Amino acid sequence: METGGPLSNGKVNSAGSPDLPLANFQTRRFVRTMQQVAENLWVARYPMKLLGANLGRTVTIIRIGGQVVIHSTAPFSAADAAAIRELGTPAWMVEGATIHDTYTVQGRAVFPEADMYLPPGFPDTGGGVAPKPLTQPPAEWHGLLEVLPIAGMPGLNEYVFLHVPSRTLIVADLVFNVPTTAGAWVRLLLKLASGLQGGPGVSRIFLKEVKDEAAFKQSLTKMMQWDFERVIVGHGDIIERGGKETLARLFREKGLLPSG
């Protein structure tokens, strides 16, 4: 389970600059804004301690028609909720992996009207409302938001998403992107704990959850057949350009994709 931090203030950055930094790790002061990264696509960053470091939690908001998908929950303030509702009616909430349960109950309380979609094996969220399975995504998503299970790791059951119009891959823990501004102590701590260093990487802890390597590799191959450029990670900075090539390199280095 992850460890959370202070709330976001929910302000919307109308400029939508893709280069807005996630955090100043030396002062641990996070950028608390909602940032538009593409048409009908926004992210909001929240402080969160993970693997001993403040890598943050990224919430992604996808607008489909007049409704929105909220990918990942957070300690939403009243201002956060209002800012999200300005984008569209909260119709769907998603958690992308079974360990992303830190704020699920809080998120459902803030947006009770939204259907909650969860991967198999997700902890019981209570509330008397049965969640819906990500194995059966809403028909409204078809052609706009694609869903793929990452097989072979039943302890995590991660699902990845492709926002088709903006060519954006959205992941939970499959890939991290440690900000290059992170201090030397943070980088050392992450390297020792998980093998992560500055920049994009795959956590050693994550890979230990792979129980069926053949199924895992097959899922990665399917994911890499998607057309994407940007990668929004659950923890760390957005990979704004060259995301597909970056992920291909990372997984080839781990022997999880064929070379070439």
mmCIF file of C-alpha atoms in Angstrom:
data_model
loop_
_atom_site.group_PDB
_atom_site.id
_atom_site.type_symbol
_atom_site.label_atom_id
_atom_site.label_comp_id
_atom_site.label_asym_id
_atom_site.label_seq_id
_atom_site.Cartn_x
_atom_site.Cartn_y
_atom_site.Cartn_z
ATOM 1 C CA MET A 1 0.000 0.000 0.000
ATOM 2 C CA GLU A 2 1.173 3.505 -0.772
ATOM 3 C CA THR A 3 1.563 6.329 1.723
ATOM 4 C CA GLY A 4 -0.158 9.639 1.006
ATOM 5 C CA GLY A 5 0.525 13.262 1.765
ATOM 6 C CA PRO A 6 -1.138 16.719 1.717
ATOM 7 C CA LEU A 7 -4.021 17.613 -0.547
ATOM 8 C CA SER A 8 -3.997 19.240 -3.953
ATOM 9 C CA ASN A 9 -5.630 22.637 -4.350
ATOM 10 C CA GLY A 10 -7.379 21.560 -7.564
ATOM 11 C CA LYS A 11 -6.566 24.616 -9.689
ATOM 12 C CA VAL A 12 -6.681 24.196 -13.455
ATOM 13 C CA ASN A 13 -3.715 25.230 -15.561
ATOM 14 C CA SER A 14 -5.417 26.563 -18.681
ATOM 15 C CA ALA A 15 -2.108 26.820 -20.507
ATOM 16 C CA GLY A 16 -1.641 23.070 -20.270
ATOM 17 C CA SER A 17 2.142 23.213 -20.459
ATOM 18 C CA PRO A 18 3.536 19.679 -20.907
ATOM 19 C CA ASP A 19 6.800 20.651 -19.229
ATOM 20 C CA LEU A 20 5.391 21.492 -15.799
ATOM 21 C CA PRO A 21 7.691 19.726 -13.283
ATOM 22 C CA LEU A 22 6.246 17.244 -10.824
ATOM 23 C CA ALA A 23 8.086 18.345 -7.741
ATOM 24 C CA ASN A 24 10.984 20.117 -6.157
ATOM 25 C CA PHE A 25 12.451 17.173 -4.285
ATOM 26 C CA GLN A 26 14.946 19.286 -2.367
ATOM 27 C CA THR A 27 12.142 21.165 -0.622
ATOM 28 C CA ARG A 28 9.459 18.482 -1.105
ATOM 29 C CA ARG A 29 7.066 21.144 -2.337
ATOM 30 C CA PHE A 30 4.822 19.659 -4.984
ATOM 31 C CA VAL A 31 3.171 21.438 -7.871
ATOM 32 C CA ARG A 32 -0.495 21.277 -6.846
ATOM 33 C CA THR A 33 -2.318 22.054 -10.060
ATOM 34 C CA MET A 34 -4.377 20.309 -12.671
ATOM 35 C CA GLN A 35 -2.494 20.304 -15.956
ATOM 36 C CA GLN A 36 -3.965 19.777 -19.413
ATOM 37 C CA VAL A 37 -1.603 17.608 -21.435
ATOM 38 C CA ALA A 38 -3.752 17.093 -24.550
ATOM 39 C CA GLU A 39 -7.274 17.668 -25.809
ATOM 40 C CA ASN A 40 -9.694 16.008 -23.365
ATOM 41 C CA LEU A 41 -6.804 14.811 -21.175
ATOM 42 C CA TRP A 42 -5.602 16.238 -17.835
ATOM 43 C CA VAL A 43 -3.404 15.162 -14.941
ATOM 44 C CA ALA A 44 -3.368 16.207 -11.288
ATOM 45 C CA ARG A 45 -0.366 15.486 -9.080
ATOM 46 C CA TYR A 46 -0.509 14.621 -5.388
ATOM 47 C CA PRO A 47 2.310 14.037 -2.906
ATOM 48 C CA MET A 48 2.826 10.375 -2.034
ATOM 49 C CA LYS A 49 5.708 8.550 -0.432
ATOM 50 C CA LEU A 50 6.636 5.364 -2.262
ATOM 51 C CA LEU A 51 9.704 3.157 -1.787
ATOM 52 C CA GLY A 52 10.891 5.653 0.792
ATOM 53 C CA ALA A 53 10.795 8.636 -1.565
ATOM 54 C CA ASN A 54 8.214 11.262 -2.505
ATOM 55 C CA LEU A 55 7.413 10.086 -6.028
ATOM 56 C CA GLY A 56 3.868 11.396 -5.941
ATOM 57 C CA ARG A 57 0.586 10.014 -7.276
ATOM 58 C CA THR A 58 -0.723 11.019 -10.697
ATOM 59 C CA VAL A 59 -4.469 11.203 -11.274
ATOM 60 C CA THR A 60 -5.467 11.235 -14.949
ATOM 61 C CA ILE A 61 -8.787 12.677 -16.125
ATOM 62 C CA ILE A 62 -10.085 11.679 -19.565
ATOM 63 C CA ARG A 63 -13.125 13.393 -21.057
ATOM 64 C CA ILE A 64 -15.395 11.290 -23.241
ATOM 65 C CA GLY A 65 -18.297 13.322 -24.552
ATOM 66 C CA GLY A 66 -19.678 15.250 -21.598
ATOM 67 C CA GLN A 67 -18.436 12.679 -19.079
ATOM 68 C CA VAL A 68 -15.048 12.014 -17.506
ATOM 69 C CA VAL A 69 -13.000 9.007 -16.472
ATOM 70 C CA ILE A 70 -10.948 9.483 -13.298
ATOM 71 C CA HIS A 71 -7.937 7.165 -13.439
ATOM 72 C CA SER A 72 -6.522 6.686 -9.915
ATOM 73 C CA THR A 73 -7.966 8.182 -6.777
ATOM 74 C CA ALA A 74 -6.383 10.666 -4.386
ATOM 75 C CA PRO A 75 -7.313 12.677 -1.286
ATOM 76 C CA PHE A 76 -9.568 14.952 -3.327
ATOM 77 C CA SER A 77 -10.431 18.266 -1.694
ATOM 78 C CA ALA A 78 -13.696 20.083 -2.364
ATOM 79 C CA ALA A 79 -11.797 22.328 -4.783
ATOM 80 C CA ASP A 80 -10.371 19.293 -6.583
ATOM 81 C CA ALA A 81 -13.824 17.787 -6.974
ATOM 82 C CA ALA A 82 -15.230 21.060 -8.299
ATOM 83 C CA ALA A 83 -12.398 21.406 -10.826
ATOM 84 C CA ILE A 84 -12.957 17.871 -12.097
ATOM 85 C CA ARG A 85 -16.716 18.404 -12.355
ATOM 86 C CA GLU A 86 -16.083 21.497 -14.484
ATOM 87 C CA LEU A 87 -14.509 19.177 -17.065
ATOM 88 C CA GLY A 88 -17.523 16.887 -17.256
ATOM 89 C CA THR A 89 -19.794 14.592 -15.284
ATOM 90 C CA PRO A 90 -17.739 12.051 -13.298
ATOM 91 C CA ALA A 91 -19.094 8.846 -14.812
ATOM 92 C CA TRP A 92 -16.286 6.362 -14.234
ATOM 93 C CA MET A 93 -13.470 5.868 -11.736
ATOM 94 C CA VAL A 94 -10.601 3.453 -12.306
ATOM 95 C CA GLU A 95 -7.822 1.926 -10.242
ATOM 96 C CA GLY A 96 -5.154 0.417 -12.469
ATOM 97 C CA ALA A 97 -3.661 -2.167 -10.090
ATOM 98 C CA THR A 98 -4.699 -4.075 -6.987
ATOM 99 C CA ILE A 99 -2.235 -2.199 -4.745
ATOM 100 C CA HIS A 100 -3.630 1.206 -5.770
ATOM 101 C CA ASP A 101 -6.180 1.085 -2.962
ATOM 102 C CA THR A 102 -4.867 3.868 -0.721
ATOM 103 C CA TYR A 103 -7.557 6.430 -1.579
ATOM 104 C CA THR A 104 -10.225 4.304 -3.252
ATOM 105 C CA VAL A 105 -12.776 4.608 -0.452
ATOM 106 C CA GLN A 106 -12.222 8.369 -0.213
ATOM 107 C CA GLY A 107 -12.507 8.751 -3.968
ATOM 108 C CA ARG A 108 -15.795 6.881 -4.105
ATOM 109 C CA ALA A 109 -17.159 9.097 -1.345
ATOM 110 C CA VAL A 110 -16.282 12.252 -3.293
ATOM 111 C CA PHE A 111 -17.749 10.972 -6.580
ATOM 112 C CA PRO A 112 -20.518 8.560 -5.526
ATOM 113 C CA GLU A 113 -22.276 8.889 -8.872
ATOM 114 C CA ALA A 114 -19.331 7.410 -10.784
ATOM 115 C CA ASP A 115 -19.122 3.701 -11.595
ATOM 116 C CA MET A 116 -15.973 2.196 -10.073
ATOM 117 C CA TYR A 117 -13.953 -0.116 -12.328
ATOM 118 C CA LEU A 118 -11.355 -2.306 -10.619
ATOM 119 C CA PRO A 119 -8.985 -5.122 -11.593
ATOM 120 C CA PRO A 120 -9.675 -8.657 -10.351
ATOM 121 C CA GLY A 121 -8.448 -9.251 -6.815
ATOM 122 C CA PHE A 122 -8.796 -5.623 -5.737
ATOM 123 C CA PRO A 123 -9.347 -5.234 -1.962
ATOM 124 C CA ASP A 124 -12.941 -4.813 -0.804
ATOM 125 C CA THR A 125 -13.798 -1.114 -0.884
ATOM 126 C CA GLY A 126 -17.039 -1.503 1.067
ATOM 127 C CA GLY A 127 -19.802 1.052 0.757
ATOM 128 C CA GLY A 128 -22.400 -1.459 -0.366
ATOM 129 C CA VAL A 129 -21.825 -0.718 -4.065
ATOM 130 C CA ALA A 130 -20.361 -3.515 -6.153
ATOM 131 C CA PRO A 131 -17.499 -2.381 -8.401
ATOM 132 C CA LYS A 132 -17.492 -3.212 -12.087
ATOM 133 C CA PRO A 133 -14.754 -5.358 -13.675
ATOM 134 C CA LEU A 134 -12.143 -3.789 -15.934
ATOM 135 C CA THR A 135 -12.462 -6.913 -18.035
ATOM 136 C CA GLN A 136 -15.724 -5.354 -19.301
ATOM 137 C CA PRO A 137 -15.037 -1.651 -19.967
ATOM 138 C CA PRO A 138 -17.942 0.668 -20.830
ATOM 139 C CA ALA A 139 -19.132 0.762 -24.428
ATOM 140 C CA GLU A 140 -18.645 4.549 -24.447
ATOM 141 C CA TRP A 141 -14.880 4.029 -24.254
ATOM 142 C CA HIS A 142 -14.683 2.064 -27.483
ATOM 143 C CA GLY A 143 -12.242 3.586 -29.935
ATOM 144 C CA LEU A 144 -11.287 6.328 -27.471
ATOM 145 C CA LEU A 145 -9.925 4.592 -24.377
ATOM 146 C CA GLU A 146 -8.542 1.098 -24.853
ATOM 147 C CA VAL A 147 -7.830 -1.274 -21.952
ATOM 148 C CA LEU A 148 -5.266 -4.080 -21.694
ATOM 149 C CA PRO A 149 -4.569 -6.404 -18.742
ATOM 150 C CA ILE A 150 -0.922 -7.118 -17.993
ATOM 151 C CA ALA A 151 -1.072 -10.865 -17.444
ATOM 152 C CA GLY A 152 1.284 -13.054 -15.464
ATOM 153 C CA MET A 153 1.321 -11.063 -12.215
ATOM 154 C CA PRO A 154 -1.789 -12.013 -10.210
ATOM 155 C CA GLY A 155 -0.606 -10.137 -7.125
ATOM 156 C CA LEU A 156 -0.867 -6.801 -8.943
ATOM 157 C CA ASN A 157 -3.189 -7.384 -11.900
ATOM 158 C CA GLU A 158 -2.215 -4.123 -13.557
ATOM 159 C CA TYR A 159 -4.320 -2.789 -16.417
ATOM 160 C CA VAL A 160 -2.884 -0.249 -18.846
ATOM 161 C CA PHE A 161 -4.881 2.240 -20.906
ATOM 162 C CA LEU A 162 -4.464 3.957 -24.247
ATOM 163 C CA HIS A 163 -6.092 7.319 -24.872
ATOM 164 C CA VAL A 164 -6.344 6.854 -28.614
ATOM 165 C CA PRO A 165 -6.886 10.464 -29.796
ATOM 166 C CA SER A 166 -3.802 11.811 -27.992
ATOM 167 C CA ARG A 167 -1.646 8.672 -28.395
ATOM 168 C CA THR A 168 -1.135 8.520 -24.634
ATOM 169 C CA LEU A 169 -0.385 5.365 -22.647
ATOM 170 C CA ILE A 170 -1.548 5.486 -19.011
ATOM 171 C CA VAL A 171 0.034 3.093 -16.495
ATOM 172 C CA ALA A 172 -0.021 2.570 -12.733
ATOM 173 C CA ASP A 173 3.215 0.828 -11.662
ATOM 174 C CA LEU A 174 4.448 -0.801 -14.869
ATOM 175 C CA VAL A 175 6.950 2.029 -15.384
ATOM 176 C CA PHE A 176 8.204 4.825 -13.134
ATOM 177 C CA ASN A 177 9.870 8.067 -14.199
ATOM 178 C CA VAL A 178 11.993 9.433 -11.368
ATOM 179 C CA PRO A 179 12.515 13.181 -11.899
ATOM 180 C CA THR A 180 16.083 14.051 -12.835
ATOM 181 C CA THR A 181 15.827 16.857 -10.271
ATOM 182 C CA ALA A 182 15.631 14.301 -7.462
ATOM 183 C CA GLY A 183 18.468 14.687 -4.985
ATOM 184 C CA ALA A 184 21.374 12.275 -4.715
ATOM 185 C CA TRP A 185 20.013 10.760 -1.487
ATOM 186 C CA VAL A 186 16.614 10.077 -3.069
ATOM 187 C CA ARG A 187 18.214 8.458 -6.120
ATOM 188 C CA LEU A 188 20.450 6.281 -3.931
ATOM 189 C CA LEU A 189 17.510 5.220 -1.788
ATOM 190 C CA LEU A 190 15.440 4.282 -4.824
ATOM 191 C CA LYS A 191 18.318 2.427 -6.444
ATOM 192 C CA LEU A 192 18.918 0.336 -3.334
ATOM 193 C CA ALA A 193 15.224 -0.340 -2.716
ATOM 194 C CA SER A 194 14.007 -0.997 -6.236
ATOM 195 C CA GLY A 195 16.752 -0.580 -8.815
ATOM 196 C CA LEU A 196 15.203 2.682 -10.002
ATOM 197 C CA GLN A 197 17.449 5.618 -10.814
ATOM 198 C CA GLY A 198 16.837 9.040 -12.334
ATOM 199 C CA GLY A 199 14.559 8.936 -15.379
ATOM 200 C CA PRO A 200 12.297 6.144 -16.678
ATOM 201 C CA GLY A 201 12.705 2.688 -15.195
ATOM 202 C CA VAL A 202 11.065 -0.591 -14.232
ATOM 203 C CA SER A 203 11.030 -1.409 -10.531
ATOM 204 C CA ARG A 204 12.778 -4.572 -9.374
ATOM 205 C CA ILE A 205 9.995 -4.962 -6.809
ATOM 206 C CA PHE A 206 7.389 -4.837 -9.591
ATOM 207 C CA LEU A 207 9.191 -7.483 -11.646
ATOM 208 C CA LYS A 208 9.338 -9.831 -8.654
ATOM 209 C CA GLU A 209 5.549 -10.038 -8.909
ATOM 210 C CA VAL A 210 5.782 -11.673 -12.341
ATOM 211 C CA LYS A 211 4.823 -15.328 -11.867
ATOM 212 C CA ASP A 212 4.179 -16.274 -15.494
ATOM 213 C CA GLU A 213 6.890 -14.677 -17.607
ATOM 214 C CA ALA A 214 5.494 -15.952 -20.910
ATOM 215 C CA ALA A 215 2.084 -14.385 -20.241
ATOM 216 C CA PHE A 216 3.731 -11.167 -19.044
ATOM 217 C CA LYS A 217 5.854 -10.916 -22.181
ATOM 218 C CA GLN A 218 2.823 -11.559 -24.371
ATOM 219 C CA SER A 219 0.970 -8.675 -22.701
ATOM 220 C CA LEU A 220 3.929 -6.341 -23.199
ATOM 221 C CA THR A 221 4.067 -7.309 -26.869
ATOM 222 C CA LYS A 222 0.361 -6.462 -27.251
ATOM 223 C CA MET A 223 0.871 -3.146 -25.472
ATOM 224 C CA MET A 224 3.775 -2.243 -27.729
ATOM 225 C CA GLN A 225 1.517 -2.771 -30.751
ATOM 226 C CA TRP A 226 -0.493 0.243 -29.617
ATOM 227 C CA ASP A 227 0.265 3.608 -31.195
ATOM 228 C CA PHE A 228 1.484 5.904 -28.416
ATOM 229 C CA GLU A 229 3.984 8.704 -27.949
ATOM 230 C CA ARG A 230 3.298 10.036 -24.437
ATOM 231 C CA VAL A 231 3.335 7.907 -21.274
ATOM 232 C CA ILE A 232 1.585 9.017 -18.079
ATOM 233 C CA VAL A 233 3.032 7.066 -15.160
ATOM 234 C CA GLY A 234 1.357 6.583 -11.816
ATOM 235 C CA HIS A 235 4.429 7.815 -9.966
ATOM 236 C CA GLY A 236 6.862 10.355 -11.403
ATOM 237 C CA ASP A 237 7.073 12.678 -14.384
ATOM 238 C CA ILE A 238 5.179 12.273 -17.647
ATOM 239 C CA ILE A 239 7.259 10.871 -20.505
ATOM 240 C CA GLU A 240 6.121 13.486 -22.975
ATOM 241 C CA ARG A 241 7.938 12.380 -26.128
ATOM 242 C CA GLY A 242 9.425 9.120 -27.377
ATOM 243 C CA GLY A 243 7.492 7.078 -24.840
ATOM 244 C CA LYS A 244 7.086 3.994 -26.984
ATOM 245 C CA GLU A 245 10.784 3.864 -27.842
ATOM 246 C CA THR A 246 11.683 4.423 -24.187
ATOM 247 C CA LEU A 247 9.508 1.561 -22.960
ATOM 248 C CA ALA A 248 10.770 -0.728 -25.706
ATOM 249 C CA ARG A 249 14.348 -0.054 -24.609
ATOM 250 C CA LEU A 250 13.555 -0.608 -20.924
ATOM 251 C CA PHE A 251 11.837 -3.938 -21.491
ATOM 252 C CA ARG A 252 14.455 -5.135 -23.962
ATOM 253 C CA GLU A 253 17.148 -4.419 -21.379
ATOM 254 C CA LYS A 254 15.218 -6.678 -18.981
ATOM 255 C CA GLY A 255 14.916 -9.402 -21.624
ATOM 256 C CA LEU A 256 11.140 -9.018 -21.729
ATOM 257 C CA LEU A 257 10.858 -7.941 -25.374
ATOM 258 C CA PRO A 258 12.761 -9.295 -28.372
ATOM 259 C CA SER A 259 15.621 -7.134 -29.598
ATOM 260 C CA GLY A 260 15.351 -5.212 -32.838
#
